[in-house]
Short mmCIF file of C-alpha atoms and ligand atoms in Angstrom, two decimals:
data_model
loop_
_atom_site.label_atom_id
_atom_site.label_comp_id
_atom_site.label_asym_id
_atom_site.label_seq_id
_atom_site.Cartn_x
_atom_site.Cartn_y
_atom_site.Cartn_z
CA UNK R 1 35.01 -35.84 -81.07
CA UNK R 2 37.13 -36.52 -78.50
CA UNK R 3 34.74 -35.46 -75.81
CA UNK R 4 32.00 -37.31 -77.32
CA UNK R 5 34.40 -40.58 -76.78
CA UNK R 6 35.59 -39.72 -73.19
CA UNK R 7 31.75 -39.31 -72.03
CA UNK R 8 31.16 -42.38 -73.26
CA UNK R 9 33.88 -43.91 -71.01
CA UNK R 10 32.75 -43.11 -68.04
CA UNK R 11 30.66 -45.61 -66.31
CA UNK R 12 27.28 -45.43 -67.26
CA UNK R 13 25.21 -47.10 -64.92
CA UNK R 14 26.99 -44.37 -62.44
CA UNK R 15 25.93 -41.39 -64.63
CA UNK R 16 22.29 -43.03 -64.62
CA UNK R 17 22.21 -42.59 -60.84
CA UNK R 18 23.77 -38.88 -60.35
CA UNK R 19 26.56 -40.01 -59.13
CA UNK R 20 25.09 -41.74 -56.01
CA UNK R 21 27.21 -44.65 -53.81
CA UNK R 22 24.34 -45.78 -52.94
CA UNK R 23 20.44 -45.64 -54.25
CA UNK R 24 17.83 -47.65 -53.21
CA UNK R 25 14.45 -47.07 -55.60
CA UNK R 26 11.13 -48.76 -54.57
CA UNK R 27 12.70 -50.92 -52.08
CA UNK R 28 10.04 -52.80 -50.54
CA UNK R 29 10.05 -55.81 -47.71
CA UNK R 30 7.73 -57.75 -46.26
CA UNK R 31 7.84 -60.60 -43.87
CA UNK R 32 4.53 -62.46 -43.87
CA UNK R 33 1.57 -60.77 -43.89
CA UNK R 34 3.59 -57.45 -42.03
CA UNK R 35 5.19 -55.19 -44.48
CA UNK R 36 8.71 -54.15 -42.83
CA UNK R 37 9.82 -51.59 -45.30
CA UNK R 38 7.84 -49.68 -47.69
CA UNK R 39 8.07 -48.17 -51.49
CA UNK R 40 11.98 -46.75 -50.19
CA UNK R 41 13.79 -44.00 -52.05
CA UNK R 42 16.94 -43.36 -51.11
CA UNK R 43 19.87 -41.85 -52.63
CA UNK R 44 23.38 -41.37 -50.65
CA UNK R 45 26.23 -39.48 -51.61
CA UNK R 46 29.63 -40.85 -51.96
CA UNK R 47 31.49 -39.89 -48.70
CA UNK R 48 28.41 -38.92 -46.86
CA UNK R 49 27.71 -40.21 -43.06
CA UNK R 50 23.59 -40.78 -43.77
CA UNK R 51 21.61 -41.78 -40.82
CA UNK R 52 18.33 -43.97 -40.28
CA UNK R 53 16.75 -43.05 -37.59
CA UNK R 54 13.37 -43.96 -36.37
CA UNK R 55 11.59 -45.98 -33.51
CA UNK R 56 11.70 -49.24 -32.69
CA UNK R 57 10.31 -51.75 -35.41
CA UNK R 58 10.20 -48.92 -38.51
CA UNK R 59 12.40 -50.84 -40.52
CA UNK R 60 15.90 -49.37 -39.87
CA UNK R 61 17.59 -53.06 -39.82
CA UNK R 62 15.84 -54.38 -42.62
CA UNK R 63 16.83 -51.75 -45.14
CA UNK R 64 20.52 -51.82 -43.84
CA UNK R 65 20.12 -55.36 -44.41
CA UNK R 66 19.31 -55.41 -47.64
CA UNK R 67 21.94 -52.70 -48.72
CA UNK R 68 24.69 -55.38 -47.50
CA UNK R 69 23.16 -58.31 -49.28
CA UNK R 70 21.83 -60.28 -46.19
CA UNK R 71 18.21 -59.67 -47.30
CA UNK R 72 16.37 -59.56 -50.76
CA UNK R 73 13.86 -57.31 -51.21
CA UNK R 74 10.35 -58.39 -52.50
CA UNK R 75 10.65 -55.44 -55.15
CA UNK R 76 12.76 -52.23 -56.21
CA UNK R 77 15.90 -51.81 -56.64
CA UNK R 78 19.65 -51.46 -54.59
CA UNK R 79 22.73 -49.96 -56.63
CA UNK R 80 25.94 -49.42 -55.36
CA UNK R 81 28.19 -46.89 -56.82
CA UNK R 82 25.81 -46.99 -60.30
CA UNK R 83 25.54 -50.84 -60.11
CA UNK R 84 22.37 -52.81 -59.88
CA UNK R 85 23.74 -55.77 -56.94
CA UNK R 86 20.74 -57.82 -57.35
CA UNK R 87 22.76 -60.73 -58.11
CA UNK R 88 25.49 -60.17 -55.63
CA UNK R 89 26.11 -62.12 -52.99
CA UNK R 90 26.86 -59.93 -49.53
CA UNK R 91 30.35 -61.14 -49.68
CA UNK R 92 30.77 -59.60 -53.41
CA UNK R 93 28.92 -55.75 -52.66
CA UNK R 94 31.82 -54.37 -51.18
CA UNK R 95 30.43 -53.46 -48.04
CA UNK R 96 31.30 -53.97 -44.35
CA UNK R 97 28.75 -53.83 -41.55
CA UNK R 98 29.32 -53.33 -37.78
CA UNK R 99 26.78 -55.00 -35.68
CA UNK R 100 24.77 -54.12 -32.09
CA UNK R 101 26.34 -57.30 -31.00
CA UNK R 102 30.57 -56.70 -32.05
CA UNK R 103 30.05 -60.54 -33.59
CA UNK R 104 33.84 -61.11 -33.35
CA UNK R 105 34.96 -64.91 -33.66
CA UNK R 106 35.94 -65.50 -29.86
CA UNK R 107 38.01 -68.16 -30.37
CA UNK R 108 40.27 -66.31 -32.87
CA UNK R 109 42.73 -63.33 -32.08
CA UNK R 110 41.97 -59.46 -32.24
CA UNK R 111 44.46 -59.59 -34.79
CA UNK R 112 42.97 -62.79 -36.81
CA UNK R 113 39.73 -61.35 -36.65
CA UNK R 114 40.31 -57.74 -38.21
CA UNK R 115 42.17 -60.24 -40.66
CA UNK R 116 39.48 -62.28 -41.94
CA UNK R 117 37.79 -60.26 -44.60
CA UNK R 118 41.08 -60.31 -46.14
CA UNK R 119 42.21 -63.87 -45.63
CA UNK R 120 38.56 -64.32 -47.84
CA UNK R 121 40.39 -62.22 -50.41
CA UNK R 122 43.30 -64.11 -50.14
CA UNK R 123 45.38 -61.25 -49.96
CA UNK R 124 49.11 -61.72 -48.98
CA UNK R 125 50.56 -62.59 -45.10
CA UNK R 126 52.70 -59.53 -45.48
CA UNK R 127 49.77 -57.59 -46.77
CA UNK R 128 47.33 -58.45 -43.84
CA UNK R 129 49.74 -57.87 -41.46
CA UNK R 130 50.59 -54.40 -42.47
CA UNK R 131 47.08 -53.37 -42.99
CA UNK R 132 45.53 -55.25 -39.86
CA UNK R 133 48.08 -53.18 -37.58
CA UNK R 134 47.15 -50.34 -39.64
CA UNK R 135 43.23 -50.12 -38.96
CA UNK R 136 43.89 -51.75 -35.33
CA UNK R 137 46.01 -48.04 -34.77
CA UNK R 138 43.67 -46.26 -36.29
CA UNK R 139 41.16 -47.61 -33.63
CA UNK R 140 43.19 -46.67 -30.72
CA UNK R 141 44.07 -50.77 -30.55
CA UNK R 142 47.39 -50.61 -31.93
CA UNK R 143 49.68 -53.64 -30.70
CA UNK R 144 46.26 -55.55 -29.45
CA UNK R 145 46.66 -57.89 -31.90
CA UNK R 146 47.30 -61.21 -29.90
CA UNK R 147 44.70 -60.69 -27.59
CA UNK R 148 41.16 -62.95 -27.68
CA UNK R 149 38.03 -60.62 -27.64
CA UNK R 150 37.05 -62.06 -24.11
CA UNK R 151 39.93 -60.10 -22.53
CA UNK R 152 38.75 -56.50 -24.21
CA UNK R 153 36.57 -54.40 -22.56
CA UNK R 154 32.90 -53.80 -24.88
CA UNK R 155 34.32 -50.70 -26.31
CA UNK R 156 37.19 -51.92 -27.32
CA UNK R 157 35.58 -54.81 -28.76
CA UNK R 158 33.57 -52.72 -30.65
CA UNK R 159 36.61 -51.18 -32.28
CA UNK R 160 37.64 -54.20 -33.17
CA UNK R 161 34.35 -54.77 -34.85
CA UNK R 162 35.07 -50.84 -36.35
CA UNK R 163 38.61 -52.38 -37.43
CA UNK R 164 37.54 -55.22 -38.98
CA UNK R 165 35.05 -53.07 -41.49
CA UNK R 166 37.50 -50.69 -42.20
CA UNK R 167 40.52 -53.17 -43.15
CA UNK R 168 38.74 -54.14 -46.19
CA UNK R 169 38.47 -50.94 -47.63
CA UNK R 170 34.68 -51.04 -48.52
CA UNK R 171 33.05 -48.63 -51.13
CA UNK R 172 29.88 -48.83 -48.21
CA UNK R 173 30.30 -49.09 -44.59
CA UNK R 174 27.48 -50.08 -42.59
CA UNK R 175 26.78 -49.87 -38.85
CA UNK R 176 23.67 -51.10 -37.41
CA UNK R 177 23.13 -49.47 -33.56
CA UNK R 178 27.14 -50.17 -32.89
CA UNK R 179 26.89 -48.28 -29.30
CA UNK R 180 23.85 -49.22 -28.01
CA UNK R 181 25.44 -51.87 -26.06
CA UNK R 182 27.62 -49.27 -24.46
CA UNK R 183 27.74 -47.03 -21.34
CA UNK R 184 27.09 -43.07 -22.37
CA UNK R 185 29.77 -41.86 -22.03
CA UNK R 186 31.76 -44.59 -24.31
CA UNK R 187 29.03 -43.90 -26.87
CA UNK R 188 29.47 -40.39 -26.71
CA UNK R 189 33.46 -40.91 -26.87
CA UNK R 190 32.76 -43.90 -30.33
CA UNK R 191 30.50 -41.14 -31.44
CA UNK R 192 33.01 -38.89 -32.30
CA UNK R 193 35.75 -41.33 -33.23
CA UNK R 194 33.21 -43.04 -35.76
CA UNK R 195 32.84 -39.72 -37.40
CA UNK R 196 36.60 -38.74 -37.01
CA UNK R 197 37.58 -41.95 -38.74
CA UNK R 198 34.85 -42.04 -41.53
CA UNK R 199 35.73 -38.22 -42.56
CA UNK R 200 39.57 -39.33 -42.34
CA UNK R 201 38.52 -42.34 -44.68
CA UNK R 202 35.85 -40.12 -46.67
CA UNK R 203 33.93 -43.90 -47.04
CA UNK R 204 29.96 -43.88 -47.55
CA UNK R 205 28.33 -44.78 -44.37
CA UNK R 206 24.92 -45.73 -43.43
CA UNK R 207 24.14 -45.58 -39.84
CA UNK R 208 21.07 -46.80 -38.09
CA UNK R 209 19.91 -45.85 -34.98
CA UNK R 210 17.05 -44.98 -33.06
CA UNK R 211 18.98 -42.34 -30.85
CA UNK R 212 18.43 -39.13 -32.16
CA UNK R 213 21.30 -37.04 -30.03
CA UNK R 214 23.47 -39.67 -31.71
CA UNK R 215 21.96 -39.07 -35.63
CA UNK R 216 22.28 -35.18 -34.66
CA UNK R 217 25.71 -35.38 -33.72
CA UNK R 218 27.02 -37.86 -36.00
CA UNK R 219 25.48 -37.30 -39.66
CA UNK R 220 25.52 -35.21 -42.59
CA UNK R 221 22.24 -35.90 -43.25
CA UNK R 222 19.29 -37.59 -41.48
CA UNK R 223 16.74 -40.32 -42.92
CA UNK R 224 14.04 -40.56 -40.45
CA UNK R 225 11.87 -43.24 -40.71
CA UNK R 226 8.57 -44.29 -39.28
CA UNK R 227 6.62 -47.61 -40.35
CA UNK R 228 8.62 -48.64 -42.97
CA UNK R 229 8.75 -44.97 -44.78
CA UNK R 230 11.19 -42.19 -44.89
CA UNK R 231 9.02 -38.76 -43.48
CA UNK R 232 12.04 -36.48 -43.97
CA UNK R 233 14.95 -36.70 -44.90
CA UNK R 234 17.81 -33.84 -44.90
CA UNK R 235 20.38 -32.24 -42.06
CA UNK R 236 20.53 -31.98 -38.54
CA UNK R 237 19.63 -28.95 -38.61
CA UNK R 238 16.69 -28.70 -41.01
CA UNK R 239 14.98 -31.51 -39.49
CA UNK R 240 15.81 -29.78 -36.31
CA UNK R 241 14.29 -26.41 -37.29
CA UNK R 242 11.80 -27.56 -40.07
CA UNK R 243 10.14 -30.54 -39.03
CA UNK R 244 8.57 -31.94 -41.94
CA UNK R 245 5.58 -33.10 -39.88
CA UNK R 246 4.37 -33.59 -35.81
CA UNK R 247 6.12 -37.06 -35.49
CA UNK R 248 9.64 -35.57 -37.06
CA UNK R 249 9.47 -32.40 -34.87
CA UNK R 250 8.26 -35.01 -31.57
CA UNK R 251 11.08 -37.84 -32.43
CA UNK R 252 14.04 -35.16 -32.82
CA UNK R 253 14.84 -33.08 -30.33
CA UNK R 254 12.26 -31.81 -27.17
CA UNK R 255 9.52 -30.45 -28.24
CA UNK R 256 5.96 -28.99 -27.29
CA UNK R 257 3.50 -29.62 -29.62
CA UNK R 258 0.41 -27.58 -29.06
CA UNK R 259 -2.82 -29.06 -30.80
CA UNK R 260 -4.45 -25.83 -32.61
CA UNK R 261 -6.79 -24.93 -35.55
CA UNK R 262 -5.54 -22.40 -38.62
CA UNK R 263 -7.36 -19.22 -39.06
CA UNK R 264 -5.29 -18.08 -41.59
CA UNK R 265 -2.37 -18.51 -43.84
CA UNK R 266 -0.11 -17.21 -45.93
CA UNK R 267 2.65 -18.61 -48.03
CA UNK R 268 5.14 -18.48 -45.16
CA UNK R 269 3.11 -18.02 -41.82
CA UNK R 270 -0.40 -18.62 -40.25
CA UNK R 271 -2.25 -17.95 -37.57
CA UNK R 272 -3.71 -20.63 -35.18
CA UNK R 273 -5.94 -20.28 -32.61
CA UNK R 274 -5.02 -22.74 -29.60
CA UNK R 275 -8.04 -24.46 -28.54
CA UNK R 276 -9.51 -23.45 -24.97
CA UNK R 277 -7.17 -20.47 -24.54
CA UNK R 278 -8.53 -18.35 -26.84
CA UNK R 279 -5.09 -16.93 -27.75
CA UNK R 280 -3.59 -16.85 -31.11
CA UNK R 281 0.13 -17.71 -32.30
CA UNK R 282 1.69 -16.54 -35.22
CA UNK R 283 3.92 -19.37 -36.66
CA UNK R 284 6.15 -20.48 -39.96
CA UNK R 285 5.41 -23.39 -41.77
CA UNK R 286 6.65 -24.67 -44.77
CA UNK R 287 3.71 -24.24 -47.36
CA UNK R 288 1.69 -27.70 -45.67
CA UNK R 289 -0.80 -25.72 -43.74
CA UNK R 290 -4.47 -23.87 -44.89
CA UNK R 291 -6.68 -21.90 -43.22
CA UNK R 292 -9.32 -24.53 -41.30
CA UNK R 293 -6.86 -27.26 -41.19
CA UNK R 294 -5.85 -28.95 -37.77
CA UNK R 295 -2.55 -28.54 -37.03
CA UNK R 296 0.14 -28.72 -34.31
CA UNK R 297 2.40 -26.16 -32.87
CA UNK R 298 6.08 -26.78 -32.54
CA UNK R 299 7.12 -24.76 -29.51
CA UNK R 300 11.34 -26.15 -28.92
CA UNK R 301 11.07 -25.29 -25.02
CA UNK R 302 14.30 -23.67 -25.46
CA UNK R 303 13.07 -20.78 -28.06
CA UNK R 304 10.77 -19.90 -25.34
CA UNK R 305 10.51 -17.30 -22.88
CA UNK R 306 9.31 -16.53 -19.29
CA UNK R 307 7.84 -13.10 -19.00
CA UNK R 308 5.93 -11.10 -16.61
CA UNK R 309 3.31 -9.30 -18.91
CA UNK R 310 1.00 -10.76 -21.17
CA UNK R 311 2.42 -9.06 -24.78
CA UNK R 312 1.40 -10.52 -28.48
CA UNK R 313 2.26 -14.08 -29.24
CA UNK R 314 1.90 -15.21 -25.52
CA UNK R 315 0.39 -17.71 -23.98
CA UNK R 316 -0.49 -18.01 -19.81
CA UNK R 317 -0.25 -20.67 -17.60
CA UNK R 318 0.30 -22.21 -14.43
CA UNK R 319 3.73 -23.11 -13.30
CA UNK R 320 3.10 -27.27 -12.11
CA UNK R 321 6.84 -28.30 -11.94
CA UNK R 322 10.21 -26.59 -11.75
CA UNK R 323 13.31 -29.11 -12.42
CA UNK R 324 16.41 -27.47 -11.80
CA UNK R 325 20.18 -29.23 -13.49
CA UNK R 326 22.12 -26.64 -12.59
CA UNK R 327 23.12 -25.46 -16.17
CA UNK R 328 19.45 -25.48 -17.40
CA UNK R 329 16.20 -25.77 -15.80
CA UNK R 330 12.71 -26.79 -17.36
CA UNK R 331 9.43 -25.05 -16.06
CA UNK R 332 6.75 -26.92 -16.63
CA UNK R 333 3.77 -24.89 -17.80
CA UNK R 334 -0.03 -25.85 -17.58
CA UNK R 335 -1.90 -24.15 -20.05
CA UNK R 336 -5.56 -26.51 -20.10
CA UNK R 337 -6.05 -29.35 -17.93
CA UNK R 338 -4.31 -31.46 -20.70
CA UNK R 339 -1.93 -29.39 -22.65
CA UNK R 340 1.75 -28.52 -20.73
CA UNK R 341 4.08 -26.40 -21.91
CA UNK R 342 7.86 -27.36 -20.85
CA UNK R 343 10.50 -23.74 -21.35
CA UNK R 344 14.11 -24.67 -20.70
CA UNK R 345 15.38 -21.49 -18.94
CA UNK R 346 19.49 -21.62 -19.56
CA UNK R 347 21.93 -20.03 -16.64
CA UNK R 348 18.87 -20.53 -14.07
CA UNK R 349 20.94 -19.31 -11.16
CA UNK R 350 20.82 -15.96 -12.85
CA UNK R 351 17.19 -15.57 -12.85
CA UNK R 352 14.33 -16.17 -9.96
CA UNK R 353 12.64 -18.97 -11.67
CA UNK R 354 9.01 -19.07 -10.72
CA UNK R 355 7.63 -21.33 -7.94
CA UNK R 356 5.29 -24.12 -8.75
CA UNK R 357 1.60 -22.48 -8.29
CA UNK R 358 2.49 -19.17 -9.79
CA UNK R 359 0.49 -17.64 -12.93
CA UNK R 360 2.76 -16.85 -15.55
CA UNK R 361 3.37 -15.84 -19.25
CA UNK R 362 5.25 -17.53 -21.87
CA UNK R 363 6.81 -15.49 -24.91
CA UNK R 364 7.28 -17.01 -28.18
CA UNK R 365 9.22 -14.80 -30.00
CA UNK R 366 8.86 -14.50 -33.52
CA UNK R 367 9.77 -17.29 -35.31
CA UNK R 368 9.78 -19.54 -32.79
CA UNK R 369 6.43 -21.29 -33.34
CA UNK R 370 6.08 -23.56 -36.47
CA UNK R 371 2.70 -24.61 -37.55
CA UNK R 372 2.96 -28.49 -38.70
CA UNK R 373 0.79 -30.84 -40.40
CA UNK R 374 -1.01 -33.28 -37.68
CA UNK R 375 0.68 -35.93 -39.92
CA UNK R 376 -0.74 -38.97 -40.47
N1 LIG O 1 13.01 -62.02 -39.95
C1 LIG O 1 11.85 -61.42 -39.67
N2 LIG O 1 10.70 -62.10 -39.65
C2 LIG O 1 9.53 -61.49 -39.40
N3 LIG O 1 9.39 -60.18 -39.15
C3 LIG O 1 10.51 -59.44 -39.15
C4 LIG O 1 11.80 -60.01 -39.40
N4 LIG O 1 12.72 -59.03 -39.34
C5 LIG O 1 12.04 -57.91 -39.05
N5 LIG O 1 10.72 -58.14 -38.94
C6 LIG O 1 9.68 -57.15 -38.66
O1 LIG O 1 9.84 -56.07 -39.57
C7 LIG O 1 9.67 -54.82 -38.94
C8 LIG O 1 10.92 -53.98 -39.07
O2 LIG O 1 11.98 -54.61 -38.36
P1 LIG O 1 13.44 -53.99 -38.26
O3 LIG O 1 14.27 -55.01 -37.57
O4 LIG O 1 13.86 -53.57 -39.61
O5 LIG O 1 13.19 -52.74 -37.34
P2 LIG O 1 14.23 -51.68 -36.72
O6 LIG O 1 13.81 -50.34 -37.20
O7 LIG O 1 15.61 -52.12 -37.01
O8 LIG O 1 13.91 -51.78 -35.16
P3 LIG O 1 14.91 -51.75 -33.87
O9 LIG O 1 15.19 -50.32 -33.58
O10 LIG O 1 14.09 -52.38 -32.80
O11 LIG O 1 16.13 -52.56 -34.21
C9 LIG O 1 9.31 -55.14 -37.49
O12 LIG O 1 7.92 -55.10 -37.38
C10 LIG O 1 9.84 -56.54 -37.29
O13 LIG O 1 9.10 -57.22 -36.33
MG1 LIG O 2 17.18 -52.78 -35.82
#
């Protein structure tokens, strides 16, 4: 009995979503006769750092946008933390975005402005001043408070912008491209402390960006996103290794992709004939591909190697380009007049890398080569 009566007191809209901060179910957006975002699922676990990431124009903004309340959709449903916040206005969703452009009041102090979400709430002086000196340290700003946002540097600004979401203590924080207004090696620094923090804070984060070394580094999982869809969405390193289809694999990550036909396949692995060479590849895939089908090899240049004999699974080319950085080098590879084949070769100054001109052979060991759906 008294089981039965403590089920019943837990929140049931949250039980009817799993358990999800945030789920987004049919979301769909369209702005004249363009349709922005399209038929969305989306679920996002509480404490997870979820990423959308996908090319210019694919709809990144407006979903973020109408998780925080700033947009309605035409159709489908947003819940936050169980709740259905149709009716809520962005100010009552308990969410906190961080914008490209920091969008700090520059007439008001650092301090006033990591304030203002709580002045809204009418929260005590004593109370804002604590916890505005509390998320400006937790920033790296601490003491900054009296300062005007036109005598910060952008980074800093942007932690001000980072302070200003946090201070509030949102179930959902949001960030839409917060370092692409920065200079690489800031964003690379804000990387890091943006994932430091949110861990720290264990707060629900949705990040959009259309930098995928950023969505690699940064996430737990990746949403990525092409005309107003979600192709594939999992980890770093599934979308890494498993590509769910030719634009995943080509928008994460370098990649070859080899246009080829199936001869055969099993559950697991196929075989595909590349088209002028005559040579066949073994490859993974994951259950997508049939024997016949058109299909597209992912080669990572950095699973491949450079070797002198023609063995199984090889493919021969000529050498067109050597780029040497030192740490790594890329040989470029031409294989037909229109298909190249780029192999990163790692510690170059311990091998003679080939000269530009040269016939060669590229290895792809096994399990290197996944066979992908051309993907419409
Ligand atoms: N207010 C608007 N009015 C008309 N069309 C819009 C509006 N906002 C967005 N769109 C269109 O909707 C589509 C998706 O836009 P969105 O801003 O969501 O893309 P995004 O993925 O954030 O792109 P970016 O990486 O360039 O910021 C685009 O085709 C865009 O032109
Ligand atoms: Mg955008």
């Amino acid at each position: 009995m008294t089981a039965r009566v403590s089920a019943f007191e837990r929140p049931v809209t949250r039980e009817a979503t799993g358990g999800y901060a945030v789920t987004l179910r049919g979301i769909r957006k369209q702005f004249g006769s363009s349709v922005a975002v399209e038929e969305l699922d989306l679920d996002v676990r509480p404490g997870e750092f979820l990423t959308l990431l996908g090319p210019s124009g694919c709809g990144k903004t407006t979903t973020l946008n109408m998780v925080a309340g700033f947009l309605t959709p035409d159709s489908g449903q947003i819940l936050l933390d169980g709740q259905d916040v149709h009716q809520l206005p962005p100010d009552r969703r308990d969410t906190a975005m961080v914008f490209q452009q920091y969008a700090l009041f520059p007439h008001l102090t650092v301090g006033r402005n990591v304030g203002y979400g709580l002045r809204m709430r009418k929260r005590p002086k004593a109370e804002i001043r604590e916890r505005v000196a509390e998320a400006l340290e937790r920033v790296g700003l601490a003491g900054h408070e009296d300062r005007l946002p036109g005598q910060l540097s952008g980074g800093q600004q942007q932690r001000v912008a980072l302070a200003r979401a946090i201070v509030v203590q949102p179930k959902v924080l949001l960030f839409d491209e917060p370092l692409s207004n920065l200079d690489l090696k800031l964003r690379e620094q804000l990387r890091l402390e943006i994932k430091h923090l949110q861990r720290e804070l264990g707060t629900t984060s949705i990040f959009v960006t259309h930098d995928q070394t950023e969505a690699l580094v940064m996430s737990d999982r990746i949403a990525v996103m092409r005309a107003g869809r979600i192709d594939q969405l999992d980890t770093p390193e599934t979308i890494y290794r498993e590509p769910a289809n030719a634009f995943v694999a080509g928008f994460v990550g370098q990649s070859n992709l080899i246009p080829g036909v199936c001869t055969e396949a099993g559950a697991v692995s196929c075989t595909v004939r590349l088209p002028t060479s005559n040579v066949d590849v073994h490859a993974r895939h994951s259950g997508t591909v049939a024997a016949g089908d058109a299909v597209r090899i992912l080669l990572r240049p950095e699973a491949l190697r450079l070797s002198g004999d023609s063995a199984a699974n090889s493919i021969t080319g000529k050498v067109v380009e050597v780029v040497n950085e030192g740490s790594i080098a890329t040989v470029v590879v031409e294989i037909t007049a229109d298909i190249r084949l780029r192999v990163a070769v790692s510690d170059p100054a311990a091998l003679s890398l080939p000269a530009p001109g040269h016939v060669i052979t590229v290895s792809v060991p096994p399990g290197a080569a996944r066979a992908l759906p051309t993907g419409k």
